[in-house]
Amino acid sequence: MVVAHMPVSSGTAGHGMAKHITPSRHDREVFSLACRCWPLLMGNVVEWYEFSVYGYLTPQMEANFFKGSSVSTWLVFAITFI
């Protein structure tokens, strides 16, 4: 795992020197957890977005593609999860 070193002002005016602080074990664990959970969060958001768009467009798709059958419309949506 790559650990980034963050420059921090050393407090000495005019020298332009910077200290490097190594992140603590807790900071690395939090970063690692965030990196593992981010894809899960994004997948969930995309899935709910798809569900809401399909639900919003169901009446139009029902009338134009499935000859007025709401059961067929929702079955096609259910098949996409298999």
Backbone atoms as SQL, in Angstrom:
CREATE TABLE atoms (id INTEGER PRIMARY KEY, chain TEXT, resi INTEGER, resn TEXT, atom TEXT, x REAL, y REAL, z REAL);
INSERT INTO atoms VALUES
  (1, 'A', 1, 'MET', 'N', 0.844, -1.173, 0.000),
  (2, 'A', 1, 'MET', 'CA', 0.000, 0.000, 0.000),
  (3, 'A', 1, 'MET', 'C', 0.891, 1.238, 0.000),
  (4, 'A', 2, 'VAL', 'N', 0.523, 2.225, -0.786),
  (5, 'A', 2, 'VAL', 'CA', 1.292, 3.454, -0.875),
  (6, 'A', 2, 'VAL', 'C', 0.777, 4.418, 0.180),
  (7, 'A', 3, 'VAL', 'N', 1.683, 4.986, 0.945),
  (8, 'A', 3, 'VAL', 'CA', 1.322, 5.955, 1.974),
  (9, 'A', 3, 'VAL', 'C', 1.840, 7.313, 1.531),
  (10, 'A', 4, 'ALA', 'N', 0.943, 8.267, 1.416),
  (11, 'A', 4, 'ALA', 'CA', 1.331, 9.606, 0.982),
  (12, 'A', 4, 'ALA', 'C', 1.846, 10.400, 2.176),
  (13, 'A', 5, 'HIS', 'N', 2.857, 11.187, 1.938),
  (14, 'A', 5, 'HIS', 'CA', 3.371, 12.080, 2.962),
  (15, 'A', 5, 'HIS', 'C', 2.881, 13.482, 2.647),
  (16, 'A', 6, 'MET', 'N', 2.271, 14.111, 3.642),
  (17, 'A', 6, 'MET', 'CA', 1.703, 15.428, 3.448),
  (18, 'A', 6, 'MET', 'C', 2.653, 16.487, 4.000),
  (19, 'A', 7, 'PRO', 'N', 3.053, 17.449, 3.159),
  (20, 'A', 7, 'PRO', 'CA', 3.907, 18.509, 3.687),
  (21, 'A', 7, 'PRO', 'C', 3.126, 19.434, 4.607),
  (22, 'A', 8, 'VAL', 'N', 3.759, 19.818, 5.680),
  (23, 'A', 8, 'VAL', 'CA', 3.147, 20.711, 6.659),
  (24, 'A', 8, 'VAL', 'C', 4.148, 21.821, 6.947),
  (25, 'A', 9, 'SER', 'N', 3.649, 23.029, 7.073),
  (26, 'A', 9, 'SER', 'CA', 4.523, 24.154, 7.353),
  (27, 'A', 9, 'SER', 'C', 5.261, 23.925, 8.670),
  (28, 'A', 10, 'SER', 'N', 6.540, 24.211, 8.664),
  (29, 'A', 10, 'SER', 'CA', 7.351, 23.952, 9.859),
  (30, 'A', 10, 'SER', 'C', 7.243, 25.075, 10.886),
  (31, 'A', 11, 'GLY', 'N', 6.631, 26.167, 10.522),
  (32, 'A', 11, 'GLY', 'CA', 6.474, 27.259, 11.467),
  (33, 'A', 11, 'GLY', 'C', 7.645, 28.231, 11.456),
  (34, 'A', 12, 'THR', 'N', 8.675, 27.964, 10.682),
  (35, 'A', 12, 'THR', 'CA', 9.799, 28.887, 10.594),
  (36, 'A', 12, 'THR', 'C', 9.557, 29.813, 9.419),
  (37, 'A', 13, 'ALA', 'N', 9.460, 31.066, 9.703),
  (38, 'A', 13, 'ALA', 'CA', 9.134, 32.048, 8.673),
  (39, 'A', 13, 'ALA', 'C', 10.303, 32.240, 7.708),
  (40, 'A', 14, 'GLY', 'N', 9.993, 32.214, 6.421),
  (41, 'A', 14, 'GLY', 'CA', 10.973, 32.555, 5.405),
  (42, 'A', 14, 'GLY', 'C', 11.872, 31.428, 4.951),
  (43, 'A', 15, 'HIS', 'N', 11.893, 30.298, 5.620),
  (44, 'A', 15, 'HIS', 'CA', 12.797, 29.231, 5.229),
  (45, 'A', 15, 'HIS', 'C', 12.214, 28.328, 4.152),
  (46, 'A', 16, 'GLY', 'N', 10.886, 28.276, 4.046),
  (47, 'A', 16, 'GLY', 'CA', 10.253, 27.448, 3.035),
  (48, 'A', 16, 'GLY', 'C', 10.436, 25.956, 3.266),
  (49, 'A', 17, 'MET', 'N', 10.859, 25.583, 4.437),
  (50, 'A', 17, 'MET', 'CA', 11.056, 24.176, 4.757),
  (51, 'A', 17, 'MET', 'C', 9.702, 23.570, 5.140),
  (52, 'A', 18, 'ALA', 'N', 9.553, 22.295, 4.884),
  (53, 'A', 18, 'ALA', 'CA', 8.317, 21.603, 5.248),
  (54, 'A', 18, 'ALA', 'C', 8.660, 20.276, 5.899),
  (55, 'A', 19, 'LYS', 'N', 7.889, 19.935, 6.912),
  (56, 'A', 19, 'LYS', 'CA', 8.039, 18.636, 7.556),
  (57, 'A', 19, 'LYS', 'C', 7.096, 17.665, 6.862),
  (58, 'A', 20, 'HIS', 'N', 7.432, 16.404, 6.904),
  (59, 'A', 20, 'HIS', 'CA', 6.543, 15.389, 6.376),
  (60, 'A', 20, 'HIS', 'C', 5.961, 14.617, 7.544),
  (61, 'A', 21, 'ILE', 'N', 4.636, 14.500, 7.537),
  (62, 'A', 21, 'ILE', 'CA', 3.943, 13.789, 8.595),
  (63, 'A', 21, 'ILE', 'C', 3.417, 12.492, 8.011),
  (64, 'A', 22, 'THR', 'N', 3.743, 11.391, 8.659),
  (65, 'A', 22, 'THR', 'CA', 3.234, 10.102, 8.225),
  (66, 'A', 22, 'THR', 'C', 1.847, 9.920, 8.819),
  (67, 'A', 23, 'PRO', 'N', 0.860, 9.572, 7.978),
  (68, 'A', 23, 'PRO', 'CA', -0.495, 9.367, 8.508),
  (69, 'A', 23, 'PRO', 'C', -0.510, 8.253, 9.559),
  (70, 'A', 24, 'SER', 'N', -1.359, 8.419, 10.544),
  (71, 'A', 24, 'SER', 'CA', -1.455, 7.424, 11.616),
  (72, 'A', 24, 'SER', 'C', -2.117, 6.146, 11.099),
  (73, 'A', 25, 'ARG', 'N', -2.022, 5.108, 11.894),
  (74, 'A', 25, 'ARG', 'CA', -2.637, 3.834, 11.528),
  (75, 'A', 25, 'ARG', 'C', -4.147, 3.999, 11.359),
  (76, 'A', 26, 'HIS', 'N', -4.755, 4.785, 12.231),
  (77, 'A', 26, 'HIS', 'CA', -6.200, 5.042, 12.150),
  (78, 'A', 26, 'HIS', 'C', -6.550, 5.723, 10.827),
  (79, 'A', 27, 'ASP', 'N', -5.757, 6.728, 10.429),
  (80, 'A', 27, 'ASP', 'CA', -6.010, 7.428, 9.167),
  (81, 'A', 27, 'ASP', 'C', -5.908, 6.478, 7.980),
  (82, 'A', 28, 'ARG', 'N', -4.908, 5.586, 8.003),
  (83, 'A', 28, 'ARG', 'CA', -4.759, 4.623, 6.909),
  (84, 'A', 28, 'ARG', 'C', -5.933, 3.653, 6.867),
  (85, 'A', 29, 'GLU', 'N', -6.424, 3.227, 8.044),
  (86, 'A', 29, 'GLU', 'CA', -7.565, 2.315, 8.090),
  (87, 'A', 29, 'GLU', 'C', -8.832, 2.987, 7.585),
  (88, 'A', 30, 'VAL', 'N', -9.041, 4.246, 7.940),
  (89, 'A', 30, 'VAL', 'CA', -10.215, 4.985, 7.471),
  (90, 'A', 30, 'VAL', 'C', -10.142, 5.156, 5.956),
  (91, 'A', 31, 'PHE', 'N', -8.964, 5.501, 5.442),
  (92, 'A', 31, 'PHE', 'CA', -8.786, 5.656, 4.001),
  (93, 'A', 31, 'PHE', 'C', -9.034, 4.328, 3.287),
  (94, 'A', 32, 'SER', 'N', -8.527, 3.241, 3.842),
  (95, 'A', 32, 'SER', 'CA', -8.714, 1.922, 3.252),
  (96, 'A', 32, 'SER', 'C', -10.198, 1.542, 3.232),
  (97, 'A', 33, 'LEU', 'N', -10.901, 1.809, 4.321),
  (98, 'A', 33, 'LEU', 'CA', -12.326, 1.519, 4.386),
  (99, 'A', 33, 'LEU', 'C', -13.097, 2.341, 3.364),
  (100, 'A', 34, 'ALA', 'N', -12.752, 3.617, 3.241),
  (101, 'A', 34, 'ALA', 'CA', -13.421, 4.478, 2.267),
  (102, 'A', 34, 'ALA', 'C', -13.175, 3.985, 0.836),
  (103, 'A', 35, 'CYS', 'N', -11.965, 3.522, 0.555),
  (104, 'A', 35, 'CYS', 'CA', -11.653, 3.008, -0.780),
  (105, 'A', 35, 'CYS', 'C', -12.429, 1.734, -1.079),
  (106, 'A', 36, 'ARG', 'N', -12.672, 0.919, -0.060),
  (107, 'A', 36, 'ARG', 'CA', -13.430, -0.312, -0.278),
  (108, 'A', 36, 'ARG', 'C', -14.925, -0.038, -0.384),
  (109, 'A', 37, 'CYS', 'N', -15.449, 0.943, 0.327),
  (110, 'A', 37, 'CYS', 'CA', -16.889, 1.203, 0.352),
  (111, 'A', 37, 'CYS', 'C', -17.361, 2.089, -0.789),
  (112, 'A', 38, 'TRP', 'N', -16.486, 2.894, -1.363),
  (113, 'A', 38, 'TRP', 'CA', -16.876, 3.822, -2.426),
  (114, 'A', 38, 'TRP', 'C', -17.526, 3.104, -3.607),
  (115, 'A', 39, 'PRO', 'N', -16.944, 2.014, -4.135),
  (116, 'A', 39, 'PRO', 'CA', -17.607, 1.315, -5.250),
  (117, 'A', 39, 'PRO', 'C', -18.975, 0.759, -4.862),
  (118, 'A', 40, 'LEU', 'N', -19.125, 0.300, -3.628),
  (119, 'A', 40, 'LEU', 'CA', -20.419, -0.207, -3.181),
  (120, 'A', 40, 'LEU', 'C', -21.456, 0.907, -3.160),
  (121, 'A', 41, 'LEU', 'N', -21.078, 2.054, -2.660),
  (122, 'A', 41, 'LEU', 'CA', -21.979, 3.199, -2.617),
  (123, 'A', 41, 'LEU', 'C', -22.386, 3.622, -4.024),
  (124, 'A', 42, 'MET', 'N', -21.418, 3.717, -4.923),
  (125, 'A', 42, 'MET', 'CA', -21.727, 4.143, -6.289),
  (126, 'A', 42, 'MET', 'C', -22.608, 3.123, -7.007),
  (127, 'A', 43, 'GLY', 'N', -22.362, 1.830, -6.786),
  (128, 'A', 43, 'GLY', 'CA', -23.207, 0.805, -7.391),
  (129, 'A', 43, 'GLY', 'C', -24.638, 0.899, -6.902),
  (130, 'A', 44, 'ASN', 'N', -24.807, 1.179, -5.615),
  (131, 'A', 44, 'ASN', 'CA', -26.140, 1.322, -5.050),
  (132, 'A', 44, 'ASN', 'C', -26.844, 2.545, -5.624),
  (133, 'A', 45, 'VAL', 'N', -26.140, 3.651, -5.761),
  (134, 'A', 45, 'VAL', 'CA', -26.721, 4.872, -6.319),
  (135, 'A', 45, 'VAL', 'C', -27.167, 4.646, -7.764),
  (136, 'A', 46, 'VAL', 'N', -26.319, 3.992, -8.551),
  (137, 'A', 46, 'VAL', 'CA', -26.667, 3.724, -9.955),
  (138, 'A', 46, 'VAL', 'C', -27.878, 2.795, -10.037),
  (139, 'A', 47, 'GLU', 'N', -27.932, 1.802, -9.179),
  (140, 'A', 47, 'GLU', 'CA', -29.052, 0.863, -9.188),
  (141, 'A', 47, 'GLU', 'C', -30.361, 1.573, -8.848),
  (142, 'A', 48, 'TRP', 'N', -30.360, 2.443, -7.841),
  (143, 'A', 48, 'TRP', 'CA', -31.573, 3.186, -7.495),
  (144, 'A', 48, 'TRP', 'C', -31.949, 4.177, -8.588),
  (145, 'A', 49, 'TYR', 'N', -30.948, 4.759, -9.241),
  (146, 'A', 49, 'TYR', 'CA', -31.230, 5.669, -10.354),
  (147, 'A', 49, 'TYR', 'C', -31.926, 4.905, -11.479),
  (148, 'A', 50, 'GLU', 'N', -31.402, 3.728, -11.820),
  (149, 'A', 50, 'GLU', 'CA', -32.013, 2.906, -12.871),
  (150, 'A', 50, 'GLU', 'C', -33.453, 2.552, -12.499),
  (151, 'A', 51, 'PHE', 'N', -33.666, 2.143, -11.263),
  (152, 'A', 51, 'PHE', 'CA', -35.001, 1.772, -10.809),
  (153, 'A', 51, 'PHE', 'C', -35.963, 2.953, -10.910),
  (154, 'A', 52, 'SER', 'N', -35.523, 4.133, -10.491),
  (155, 'A', 52, 'SER', 'CA', -36.415, 5.295, -10.524),
  (156, 'A', 52, 'SER', 'C', -36.721, 5.741, -11.953),
  (157, 'A', 53, 'VAL', 'N', -35.736, 5.697, -12.842),
  (158, 'A', 53, 'VAL', 'CA', -35.982, 6.070, -14.244),
  (159, 'A', 53, 'VAL', 'C', -36.947, 5.077, -14.882),
  (160, 'A', 54, 'TYR', 'N', -36.727, 3.795, -14.645),
  (161, 'A', 54, 'TYR', 'CA', -37.625, 2.782, -15.211),
  (162, 'A', 54, 'TYR', 'C', -39.036, 2.968, -14.664),
  (163, 'A', 55, 'GLY', 'N', -39.163, 3.222, -13.363),
  (164, 'A', 55, 'GLY', 'CA', -40.481, 3.448, -12.778),
  (165, 'A', 55, 'GLY', 'C', -41.164, 4.675, -13.350),
  (166, 'A', 56, 'TYR', 'N', -40.395, 5.711, -13.606),
  (167, 'A', 56, 'TYR', 'CA', -40.950, 6.936, -14.172),
  (168, 'A', 56, 'TYR', 'C', -41.412, 6.709, -15.611),
  (169, 'A', 57, 'LEU', 'N', -40.673, 5.920, -16.359),
  (170, 'A', 57, 'LEU', 'CA', -40.988, 5.702, -17.780),
  (171, 'A', 57, 'LEU', 'C', -41.912, 4.508, -18.025),
  (172, 'A', 58, 'THR', 'N', -42.304, 3.793, -16.979),
  (173, 'A', 58, 'THR', 'CA', -43.153, 2.614, -17.145),
  (174, 'A', 58, 'THR', 'C', -44.433, 2.896, -17.930),
  (175, 'A', 59, 'PRO', 'N', -45.189, 3.952, -17.631),
  (176, 'A', 59, 'PRO', 'CA', -46.423, 4.172, -18.408),
  (177, 'A', 59, 'PRO', 'C', -46.158, 4.367, -19.911),
  (178, 'A', 60, 'GLN', 'N', -45.090, 5.078, -20.250),
  (179, 'A', 60, 'GLN', 'CA', -44.790, 5.284, -21.670),
  (180, 'A', 60, 'GLN', 'C', -44.338, 3.983, -22.335),
  (181, 'A', 61, 'MET', 'N', -43.514, 3.204, -21.646),
  (182, 'A', 61, 'MET', 'CA', -43.051, 1.938, -22.231),
  (183, 'A', 61, 'MET', 'C', -44.201, 0.940, -22.324),
  (184, 'A', 62, 'GLU', 'N', -45.076, 0.963, -21.332),
  (185, 'A', 62, 'GLU', 'CA', -46.235, 0.072, -21.346),
  (186, 'A', 62, 'GLU', 'C', -47.117, 0.351, -22.560),
  (187, 'A', 63, 'ALA', 'N', -47.361, 1.608, -22.839),
  (188, 'A', 63, 'ALA', 'CA', -48.224, 1.978, -23.962),
  (189, 'A', 63, 'ALA', 'C', -47.550, 1.743, -25.315),
  (190, 'A', 64, 'ASN', 'N', -46.239, 1.989, -25.401),
  (191, 'A', 64, 'ASN', 'CA', -45.566, 1.931, -26.697),
  (192, 'A', 64, 'ASN', 'C', -44.949, 0.577, -27.043),
  (193, 'A', 65, 'PHE', 'N', -44.539, -0.202, -26.055),
  (194, 'A', 65, 'PHE', 'CA', -43.830, -1.446, -26.342),
  (195, 'A', 65, 'PHE', 'C', -44.574, -2.710, -25.924),
  (196, 'A', 66, 'PHE', 'N', -45.403, -2.642, -24.898),
  (197, 'A', 66, 'PHE', 'CA', -46.000, -3.851, -24.339),
  (198, 'A', 66, 'PHE', 'C', -47.514, -3.896, -24.475),
  (199, 'A', 67, 'LYS', 'N', -48.080, -3.134, -25.376),
  (200, 'A', 67, 'LYS', 'CA', -49.523, -3.152, -25.701),
  (201, 'A', 67, 'LYS', 'C', -50.405, -3.011, -24.465),
  (202, 'A', 68, 'GLY', 'N', -50.005, -2.162, -23.522),
  (203, 'A', 68, 'GLY', 'CA', -50.817, -1.867, -22.351),
  (204, 'A', 68, 'GLY', 'C', -50.723, -2.867, -21.221),
  (205, 'A', 69, 'SER', 'N', -49.790, -3.791, -21.262),
  (206, 'A', 69, 'SER', 'CA', -49.656, -4.797, -20.208),
  (207, 'A', 69, 'SER', 'C', -48.601, -4.363, -19.196),
  (208, 'A', 70, 'SER', 'N', -49.038, -3.974, -18.011),
  (209, 'A', 70, 'SER', 'CA', -48.073, -3.554, -16.996),
  (210, 'A', 70, 'SER', 'C', -47.299, -4.753, -16.448),
  (211, 'A', 71, 'VAL', 'N', -47.921, -5.941, -16.469),
  (212, 'A', 71, 'VAL', 'CA', -47.237, -7.147, -15.998),
  (213, 'A', 71, 'VAL', 'C', -46.030, -7.434, -16.890),
  (214, 'A', 72, 'SER', 'N', -46.212, -7.349, -18.196),
  (215, 'A', 72, 'SER', 'CA', -45.097, -7.574, -19.130),
  (216, 'A', 72, 'SER', 'C', -43.999, -6.539, -18.921),
  (217, 'A', 73, 'THR', 'N', -44.390, -5.305, -18.697),
  (218, 'A', 73, 'THR', 'CA', -43.405, -4.241, -18.498),
  (219, 'A', 73, 'THR', 'C', -42.530, -4.528, -17.289),
  (220, 'A', 74, 'TRP', 'N', -43.141, -4.904, -16.168),
  (221, 'A', 74, 'TRP', 'CA', -42.373, -5.173, -14.953),
  (222, 'A', 74, 'TRP', 'C', -41.623, -6.500, -15.026),
  (223, 'A', 75, 'LEU', 'N', -42.126, -7.470, -15.785),
  (224, 'A', 75, 'LEU', 'CA', -41.383, -8.722, -15.968),
  (225, 'A', 75, 'LEU', 'C', -40.090, -8.476, -16.740),
  (226, 'A', 76, 'VAL', 'N', -40.154, -7.636, -17.750),
  (227, 'A', 76, 'VAL', 'CA', -38.943, -7.299, -18.500),
  (228, 'A', 76, 'VAL', 'C', -37.944, -6.611, -17.572),
  (229, 'A', 77, 'PHE', 'N', -38.422, -5.734, -16.707),
  (230, 'A', 77, 'PHE', 'CA', -37.536, -5.079, -15.749),
  (231, 'A', 77, 'PHE', 'C', -36.929, -6.096, -14.789),
  (232, 'A', 78, 'ALA', 'N', -37.722, -7.066, -14.342),
  (233, 'A', 78, 'ALA', 'CA', -37.235, -8.096, -13.416),
  (234, 'A', 78, 'ALA', 'C', -36.184, -8.979, -14.083),
  (235, 'A', 79, 'ILE', 'N', -36.330, -9.246, -15.359),
  (236, 'A', 79, 'ILE', 'CA', -35.377, -10.094, -16.082),
  (237, 'A', 79, 'ILE', 'C', -33.998, -9.439, -16.115),
  (238, 'A', 80, 'THR', 'N', -33.928, -8.143, -16.119),
  (239, 'A', 80, 'THR', 'CA', -32.627, -7.461, -16.151),
  (240, 'A', 80, 'THR', 'C', -31.797, -7.739, -14.898),
  (241, 'A', 81, 'PHE', 'N', -32.409, -8.178, -13.818),
  (242, 'A', 81, 'PHE', 'CA', -31.672, -8.475, -12.582),
  (243, 'A', 81, 'PHE', 'C', -31.124, -9.904, -12.556),
  (244, 'A', 82, 'ILE', 'N', -31.524, -10.704, -13.517),
  (245, 'A', 82, 'ILE', 'CA', -31.059, -12.099, -13.535),
  (246, 'A', 82, 'ILE', 'C', -29.763, -12.220, -14.293);
